[in-house]
Amino acid sequence: MSKINITGMTLEEMEEFMASIGQPTFRAKQLFNWLYKRRISDIDEITVFSKKFRSELKEKTEMGHLEIVDRQISADGETNKFLFRLRDGHFIESVFMVDGKRRTVCLSSQVGCALGCSFCATGRMGFKRNLSVGEIVAQLLAVLKAMGTDATNLVFMGMGEPFLNYENVINAATLIGHSDGIAVGRRKITISTAGLVPQIKRFADENQGYKLAISLNAADDATRSELMPINKKYPLRQLIDAAKYYSERSRHLFTFEYLLIAGVNDRKKDVENLKKLLRGVRCKVNIIPYNPTDDRWEAPTEETIEYFLRELLKLHIIVSVRRSKGADIDAACGQLYHFYQDEKQS
Ligand code: SF4
């Protein structure tokens, strides 16, 4: 008989399971709490269960731990990047970042990604498969256990396009938010999309309450399609309309992420196009100076970053510059995986 994986189970599912083996409902709440809040590594650690009951649980269930195969720590110690091996041999990455009092975990939602953005190492892997709810939650549990702390914020900005694994990402986020478990609140969880228009509208209609970030990265269709092929399917006009729809329906501000790359999307005409595009849109803009990983592109100059910031502030919107954390380790999504593969082959 195959064992039931309890990592990723909701409280209701645990209640059903306990009922199915003749146990009272409160046992489910205990299991939920020990698994997600106390972050046990083994059923035997649940001291409120009798030895006999623990043996029965071990016979019938298993925990979906992920194996850490590599971990890189930035020189300042504030960024930790984890490479996990899944049970089927695939790899995924998660990143833990400290910034003042914020402790943010960046989670993967898929193995690889089908969208092939030209600046992204994960895009080069192609799409392998979606992560299950259990695998998404197991990443977080493993990172928090390794770091010995809680997370204040979560971002779905690791490997994969979260909106192409919509149900599992939303279900995982709901589970992560449960007050008897990991307990990261909705407004502390950000889901980042490359700009899938139907899913942005669905997210708005469902009023999920999580924060939304959209990778914009260019203000004209030709440049954006070059950087992000998904733009050919959902061009800028459709994307902006969907983003406006989201802010009207949800009444929440969303963030446009703009990866600033020297000579590609940091020209004077780019900022002018961007100002035109964003006029009247209720949003924040996050400028992320490109962190070169090979010879293909270069980082923007400080003057250009300042110029973009100044010009966008004229729109009376919130604009910030996010320096990439962990620039000395392979902290952009998909880079640790490629590094690991290269090492194995050398
Ligand atoms: S940036 Fe995101 S959406 Fe684009 S290829 Fe990478 S993982 Fe996929």
CSV table of C-alpha atoms and ligand atoms in Angstrom, one decimal:
chain,number,residue,atom,x,y,z
A,1,MET,CA,0.0,0.0,0.0
A,2,SER,CA,1.5,3.4,-1.0
A,3,LYS,CA,2.0,5.9,1.8
A,4,ILE,CA,0.1,9.2,2.0
A,5,ASN,CA,2.3,12.3,1.7
A,6,ILE,CA,1.2,14.6,4.5
A,7,THR,CA,3.3,17.6,3.4
A,8,GLY,CA,0.9,19.9,1.5
A,9,MET,CA,-2.2,18.5,3.2
A,10,THR,CA,-4.7,21.1,4.4
A,11,LEU,CA,-6.2,20.9,7.9
A,12,GLU,CA,-9.5,19.7,6.3
A,13,GLU,CA,-7.6,16.9,4.5
A,14,MET,CA,-5.9,15.9,7.7
A,15,GLU,CA,-9.2,15.8,9.4
A,16,GLU,CA,-10.6,13.5,6.7
A,17,PHE,CA,-7.5,11.3,7.0
A,18,MET,CA,-7.8,11.1,10.8
A,19,ALA,CA,-11.5,10.2,10.5
A,20,SER,CA,-10.6,7.5,7.9
A,21,ILE,CA,-8.3,5.8,10.5
A,22,GLY,CA,-10.7,6.2,13.4
A,23,GLN,CA,-9.0,9.1,15.1
A,24,PRO,CA,-10.7,12.2,16.6
A,25,THR,CA,-10.6,15.5,14.7
A,26,PHE,CA,-8.3,17.3,17.2
A,27,ARG,CA,-5.5,14.9,16.2
A,28,ALA,CA,-5.5,16.6,12.7
A,29,LYS,CA,-5.0,20.0,14.3
A,30,GLN,CA,-2.1,18.6,16.3
A,31,LEU,CA,-0.5,17.1,13.3
A,32,PHE,CA,-1.0,20.3,11.3
A,33,ASN,CA,0.6,22.3,14.0
A,34,TRP,CA,3.6,20.0,14.5
A,35,LEU,CA,4.2,19.7,10.8
A,36,TYR,CA,3.9,23.3,9.7
A,37,LYS,CA,4.6,25.4,12.8
A,38,ARG,CA,7.1,23.3,14.7
A,39,ARG,CA,8.6,22.0,11.5
A,40,ILE,CA,9.4,18.4,12.6
A,41,SER,CA,11.7,16.2,10.5
A,42,ASP,CA,10.1,13.0,11.7
A,43,ILE,CA,6.8,11.8,13.0
A,44,ASP,CA,8.5,10.5,16.1
A,45,GLU,CA,9.1,14.1,17.2
A,46,ILE,CA,5.4,14.5,17.8
A,47,THR,CA,5.5,13.8,21.5
A,48,VAL,CA,1.8,14.4,22.1
A,49,PHE,CA,1.1,11.3,20.1
A,50,SER,CA,1.5,7.9,21.7
A,51,LYS,CA,4.3,5.6,20.5
A,52,LYS,CA,1.7,3.2,19.1
A,53,PHE,CA,-0.1,6.0,17.2
A,54,ARG,CA,3.3,7.3,15.8
A,55,SER,CA,4.1,3.9,14.5
A,56,GLU,CA,0.7,3.6,12.8
A,57,LEU,CA,1.2,7.1,11.3
A,58,LYS,CA,4.7,6.1,10.0
A,59,GLU,CA,3.2,3.0,8.4
A,60,LYS,CA,0.5,4.9,6.6
A,61,THR,CA,2.1,8.3,5.9
A,62,GLU,CA,5.3,9.9,4.8
A,63,MET,CA,6.7,13.5,4.8
A,64,GLY,CA,7.6,15.2,1.6
A,65,HIS,CA,11.0,16.5,2.6
A,66,LEU,CA,13.2,17.9,-0.1
A,67,GLU,CA,16.9,17.0,-0.4
A,68,ILE,CA,19.2,20.0,-0.3
A,69,VAL,CA,22.0,19.3,-2.8
A,70,ASP,CA,23.6,22.7,-2.8
A,71,ARG,CA,23.5,25.9,-0.7
A,72,GLN,CA,25.3,29.1,-1.5
A,73,ILE,CA,25.7,32.0,1.0
A,74,SER,CA,26.5,35.5,-0.1
A,75,ALA,CA,29.6,37.2,1.4
A,76,ASP,CA,27.4,39.4,3.6
A,77,GLY,CA,25.5,36.3,4.8
A,78,GLU,CA,22.2,38.0,3.9
A,79,THR,CA,21.3,35.8,1.0
A,80,ASN,CA,21.1,32.0,1.0
A,81,LYS,CA,20.3,30.1,-2.1
A,82,PHE,CA,19.2,26.5,-2.0
A,83,LEU,CA,19.2,23.9,-4.7
A,84,PHE,CA,16.8,21.0,-4.0
A,85,ARG,CA,16.5,17.6,-5.7
A,86,LEU,CA,12.9,16.4,-6.1
A,87,ARG,CA,12.0,12.7,-5.8
A,88,ASP,CA,11.9,12.3,-9.6
A,89,GLY,CA,15.4,13.7,-9.9
A,90,HIS,CA,14.5,17.2,-11.1
A,91,PHE,CA,16.0,20.3,-9.4
A,92,ILE,CA,14.4,23.5,-8.1
A,93,GLU,CA,15.8,26.5,-6.3
A,94,SER,CA,14.6,28.7,-3.5
A,95,VAL,CA,16.3,31.8,-2.0
A,96,PHE,CA,16.2,33.3,1.5
A,97,MET,CA,17.0,37.0,1.8
A,98,VAL,CA,17.4,39.2,4.8
A,99,ASP,CA,16.8,43.0,4.5
A,100,GLY,CA,16.6,44.7,7.8
A,101,LYS,CA,13.7,43.1,9.6
A,102,ARG,CA,12.4,41.5,6.4
A,103,ARG,CA,13.1,37.9,5.9
A,104,THR,CA,11.9,37.0,2.4
A,105,VAL,CA,11.8,33.5,0.8
A,106,CYS,CA,11.6,33.3,-3.0
A,107,LEU,CA,9.8,30.1,-4.1
A,108,SER,CA,9.7,28.2,-7.3
A,109,SER,CA,6.4,27.2,-8.8
A,110,GLN,CA,7.5,24.9,-11.7
A,111,VAL,CA,10.5,22.8,-12.8
A,112,GLY,CA,11.9,24.9,-15.6
A,113,CYS,CA,9.7,27.3,-17.5
A,114,ALA,CA,8.0,27.4,-20.9
A,115,LEU,CA,8.1,31.1,-21.4
A,116,GLY,CA,11.8,31.5,-22.4
A,117,CYS,CA,12.5,35.0,-21.3
A,118,SER,CA,15.9,35.9,-22.8
A,119,PHE,CA,17.4,37.3,-19.6
A,120,CYS,CA,16.5,34.2,-17.5
A,121,ALA,CA,18.5,31.1,-16.8
A,122,THR,CA,15.4,29.0,-16.0
A,123,GLY,CA,13.9,29.9,-19.4
A,124,ARG,CA,16.9,28.1,-21.0
A,125,MET,CA,15.9,24.8,-19.2
A,126,GLY,CA,12.5,24.6,-21.0
A,127,PHE,CA,9.4,23.4,-19.1
A,128,LYS,CA,9.6,20.1,-17.2
A,129,ARG,CA,6.5,20.0,-15.0
A,130,ASN,CA,4.4,21.8,-12.4
A,131,LEU,CA,5.2,21.6,-8.7
A,132,SER,CA,2.6,20.1,-6.4
A,133,VAL,CA,1.2,22.0,-3.4
A,134,GLY,CA,3.3,19.7,-1.2
A,135,GLU,CA,6.5,20.5,-3.1
A,136,ILE,CA,5.9,24.2,-3.0
A,137,VAL,CA,5.3,24.1,0.8
A,138,ALA,CA,8.2,21.6,1.3
A,139,GLN,CA,10.6,24.2,-0.2
A,140,LEU,CA,9.5,26.8,2.3
A,141,LEU,CA,9.7,24.3,5.3
A,142,ALA,CA,13.2,23.2,4.3
A,143,VAL,CA,14.5,26.8,3.9
A,144,LEU,CA,13.0,27.9,7.2
A,145,LYS,CA,14.3,24.9,9.0
A,146,ALA,CA,17.8,25.4,7.5
A,147,MET,CA,17.7,29.1,8.5
A,148,GLY,CA,16.2,28.4,11.9
A,149,THR,CA,13.7,31.3,11.6
A,150,ASP,CA,10.4,32.4,10.2
A,151,ALA,CA,9.6,34.3,7.0
A,152,THR,CA,8.0,37.7,7.0
A,153,ASN,CA,7.4,37.8,3.3
A,154,LEU,CA,7.2,35.3,0.4
A,155,VAL,CA,7.5,35.9,-3.3
A,156,PHE,CA,6.7,33.5,-6.1
A,157,MET,CA,9.6,34.7,-8.3
A,158,GLY,CA,11.8,31.6,-8.4
A,159,MET,CA,11.7,29.0,-11.2
A,160,GLY,CA,8.6,29.0,-13.3
A,161,GLU,CA,5.6,31.1,-14.2
A,162,PRO,CA,3.3,30.8,-11.1
A,163,PHE,CA,0.1,31.6,-13.2
A,164,LEU,CA,0.8,28.5,-15.4
A,165,ASN,CA,0.5,26.5,-12.2
A,166,TYR,CA,-2.4,28.6,-10.9
A,167,GLU,CA,-4.3,26.2,-8.6
A,168,ASN,CA,-1.3,24.7,-6.9
A,169,VAL,CA,0.3,28.1,-6.2
A,170,ILE,CA,-2.9,29.6,-4.8
A,171,ASN,CA,-3.6,26.4,-2.7
A,172,ALA,CA,0.0,26.5,-1.4
A,173,ALA,CA,-0.3,30.2,-0.6
A,174,THR,CA,-3.6,29.5,1.3
A,175,LEU,CA,-2.0,26.7,3.2
A,176,ILE,CA,1.1,28.8,4.0
A,177,GLY,CA,-1.2,31.6,5.4
A,178,HIS,CA,-3.0,29.3,7.9
A,179,SER,CA,-2.7,30.8,11.4
A,180,ASP,CA,-2.1,27.4,13.0
A,181,GLY,CA,0.8,26.7,10.5
A,182,ILE,CA,3.4,28.7,8.8
A,183,ALA,CA,1.2,31.8,9.1
A,184,VAL,CA,2.5,34.3,6.4
A,185,GLY,CA,-0.4,36.7,5.8
A,186,ARG,CA,-1.9,37.3,2.3
A,187,ARG,CA,-0.6,40.8,1.9
A,188,LYS,CA,2.9,39.5,2.7
A,189,ILE,CA,2.8,37.0,-0.3
A,190,THR,CA,3.6,38.3,-3.8
A,191,ILE,CA,2.8,36.4,-6.9
A,192,SER,CA,4.9,37.5,-9.9
A,193,THR,CA,3.8,36.9,-13.5
A,194,ALA,CA,5.4,37.5,-16.8
A,195,GLY,CA,2.1,38.9,-17.9
A,196,LEU,CA,-0.5,36.2,-18.6
A,197,VAL,CA,-3.6,38.3,-19.3
A,198,PRO,CA,-6.4,35.7,-18.7
A,199,GLN,CA,-4.9,34.7,-15.4
A,200,ILE,CA,-4.4,38.3,-14.2
A,201,LYS,CA,-8.1,38.8,-14.8
A,202,ARG,CA,-9.0,35.6,-13.0
A,203,PHE,CA,-6.8,36.6,-10.1
A,204,ALA,CA,-8.7,39.9,-10.0
A,205,ASP,CA,-12.1,38.3,-10.3
A,206,GLU,CA,-11.3,35.9,-7.5
A,207,ASN,CA,-10.0,38.8,-5.3
A,208,GLN,CA,-7.3,36.5,-4.0
A,209,GLY,CA,-5.8,39.2,-1.8
A,210,TYR,CA,-2.2,38.3,-2.5
A,211,LYS,CA,0.1,41.0,-3.9
A,212,LEU,CA,0.6,41.0,-7.7
A,213,ALA,CA,3.8,41.8,-9.5
A,214,ILE,CA,4.0,41.9,-13.3
A,215,SER,CA,7.4,41.8,-15.2
A,216,LEU,CA,7.1,44.6,-17.7
A,217,ASN,CA,10.8,45.2,-18.7
A,218,ALA,CA,10.0,47.2,-21.8
A,219,ALA,CA,7.5,49.8,-22.9
A,220,ASP,CA,7.3,49.0,-26.6
A,221,ASP,CA,6.1,45.7,-28.1
A,222,ALA,CA,9.2,45.1,-30.3
A,223,THR,CA,11.7,45.3,-27.3
A,224,ARG,CA,9.4,43.4,-24.9
A,225,SER,CA,8.8,40.6,-27.4
A,226,GLU,CA,12.5,40.3,-27.8
A,227,LEU,CA,13.0,40.0,-24.1
A,228,MET,CA,9.8,38.1,-23.2
A,229,PRO,CA,8.3,36.0,-26.1
A,230,ILE,CA,5.0,35.9,-24.1
A,231,ASN,CA,4.5,39.5,-25.3
A,232,LYS,CA,3.7,38.2,-28.8
A,233,LYS,CA,0.7,36.4,-27.3
A,234,TYR,CA,-0.3,39.2,-24.9
A,235,PRO,CA,1.0,42.5,-26.2
A,236,LEU,CA,1.4,45.6,-24.1
A,237,ARG,CA,-2.0,47.1,-24.7
A,238,GLN,CA,-3.8,43.9,-23.5
A,239,LEU,CA,-1.4,43.6,-20.6
A,240,ILE,CA,-2.0,47.2,-19.4
A,241,ASP,CA,-5.8,46.7,-19.8
A,242,ALA,CA,-5.6,43.6,-17.6
A,243,ALA,CA,-3.5,45.4,-15.1
A,244,LYS,CA,-6.0,48.2,-14.9
A,245,TYR,CA,-8.8,45.7,-14.6
A,246,TYR,CA,-6.9,44.1,-11.6
A,247,SER,CA,-6.5,47.4,-9.8
A,248,GLU,CA,-10.1,48.4,-10.4
A,249,ARG,CA,-11.5,45.0,-9.2
A,250,SER,CA,-9.2,44.4,-6.3
A,251,ARG,CA,-8.6,48.0,-5.3
A,252,HIS,CA,-5.0,47.0,-4.6
A,253,LEU,CA,-1.9,48.5,-6.0
A,254,PHE,CA,0.2,46.1,-8.1
A,255,THR,CA,3.9,46.4,-9.0
A,256,PHE,CA,5.5,46.6,-12.4
A,257,GLU,CA,9.0,45.1,-12.3
A,258,TYR,CA,11.4,46.7,-14.8
A,259,LEU,CA,14.7,45.0,-15.3
A,260,LEU,CA,17.0,47.7,-16.5
A,261,ILE,CA,19.5,46.5,-19.1
A,262,ALA,CA,22.2,48.8,-20.6
A,263,GLY,CA,21.5,49.7,-24.2
A,264,VAL,CA,18.4,47.4,-24.4
A,265,ASN,CA,15.6,49.1,-22.4
A,266,ASP,CA,17.4,52.0,-20.6
A,267,ARG,CA,17.5,54.5,-23.5
A,268,LYS,CA,15.9,57.9,-23.3
A,269,LYS,CA,13.1,56.8,-25.6
A,270,ASP,CA,12.4,53.8,-23.3
A,271,VAL,CA,11.7,56.0,-20.3
A,272,GLU,CA,9.5,58.3,-22.5
A,273,ASN,CA,7.5,55.3,-23.8
A,274,LEU,CA,7.2,54.0,-20.2
A,275,LYS,CA,5.9,57.3,-19.0
A,276,LYS,CA,3.3,57.3,-21.8
A,277,LEU,CA,2.3,53.7,-21.1
A,278,LEU,CA,1.9,54.2,-17.4
A,279,ARG,CA,0.1,57.5,-17.4
A,280,GLY,CA,-3.1,57.1,-15.4
A,281,VAL,CA,-2.2,53.5,-14.3
A,282,ARG,CA,-2.4,53.0,-10.5
A,283,CYS,CA,0.8,51.0,-9.9
A,284,LYS,CA,4.2,51.0,-8.3
A,285,VAL,CA,7.3,50.5,-10.3
A,286,ASN,CA,10.3,48.5,-9.2
A,287,ILE,CA,13.5,49.2,-11.2
A,288,ILE,CA,15.9,46.3,-11.0
A,289,PRO,CA,19.3,47.1,-12.4
A,290,TYR,CA,20.5,44.1,-14.5
A,291,ASN,CA,23.2,42.0,-12.8
A,292,PRO,CA,25.4,40.7,-15.6
A,293,THR,CA,25.8,36.9,-15.6
A,294,ASP,CA,27.6,36.6,-19.0
A,295,ASP,CA,28.9,38.8,-21.8
A,296,ARG,CA,25.6,39.3,-23.4
A,297,TRP,CA,24.3,42.4,-21.6
A,298,GLU,CA,25.7,45.0,-19.3
A,299,ALA,CA,24.4,46.7,-16.1
A,300,PRO,CA,23.0,50.2,-16.5
A,301,THR,CA,25.1,53.1,-15.2
A,302,GLU,CA,24.2,54.8,-11.9
A,303,GLU,CA,23.3,57.9,-13.9
A,304,THR,CA,20.8,56.0,-16.0
A,305,ILE,CA,19.2,54.4,-12.9
A,306,GLU,CA,18.9,57.9,-11.4
A,307,TYR,CA,17.5,59.3,-14.6
A,308,PHE,CA,14.8,56.5,-14.8
A,309,LEU,CA,13.9,57.1,-11.2
A,310,ARG,CA,13.6,60.8,-11.6
A,311,GLU,CA,11.5,60.7,-14.8
A,312,LEU,CA,9.1,58.0,-13.4
A,313,LEU,CA,8.6,60.0,-10.2
A,314,LYS,CA,7.1,62.7,-12.4
A,315,LEU,CA,4.1,60.4,-12.8
A,316,HIS,CA,3.4,60.7,-9.0
A,317,ILE,CA,3.7,57.0,-8.5
A,318,ILE,CA,5.8,55.0,-6.1
A,319,VAL,CA,9.1,54.1,-7.7
A,320,SER,CA,11.9,52.1,-6.1
A,321,VAL,CA,15.2,50.6,-7.1
A,322,ARG,CA,15.8,47.1,-6.0
A,323,ARG,CA,19.4,46.1,-6.0
A,324,SER,CA,19.7,42.3,-6.6
A,325,LYS,CA,20.6,40.5,-3.5
A,326,GLY,CA,23.3,38.0,-3.5
A,327,ALA,CA,25.1,39.3,-6.6
A,328,ASP,CA,28.2,37.3,-5.5
A,329,ILE,CA,26.4,34.0,-5.5
A,330,ASP,CA,24.3,32.7,-8.4
A,331,ALA,CA,21.1,34.3,-7.0
A,332,ALA,CA,19.1,34.9,-10.1
A,333,CYS,CA,16.5,32.2,-10.7
A,334,GLY,CA,17.9,29.2,-12.6
A,335,GLN,CA,21.5,30.1,-12.2
A,336,LEU,CA,22.4,27.8,-9.4
A,337,TYR,CA,20.8,24.9,-11.3
A,338,HIS,CA,23.0,25.7,-14.4
A,339,PHE,CA,26.1,26.1,-12.2
A,340,TYR,CA,25.4,22.7,-10.6
A,341,GLN,CA,25.0,21.0,-14.0
A,342,ASP,CA,28.2,22.6,-15.3
A,343,GLU,CA,30.1,21.4,-12.3
A,344,LYS,CA,28.8,17.9,-12.7
A,345,GLN,CA,30.0,17.8,-16.3
A,346,SER,CA,33.4,19.3,-15.7
B,1,SF4,S1,11.7,35.1,-16.0
B,1,SF4,FE1,10.1,33.8,-15.1
B,1,SF4,S2,8.6,33.6,-16.7
B,1,SF4,FE2,10.5,34.3,-17.7
B,1,SF4,S3,11.5,32.3,-18.3
B,1,SF4,FE3,12.2,32.9,-16.3
B,1,SF4,S4,11.0,31.8,-14.9
B,1,SF4,FE4,9.9,31.8,-16.8
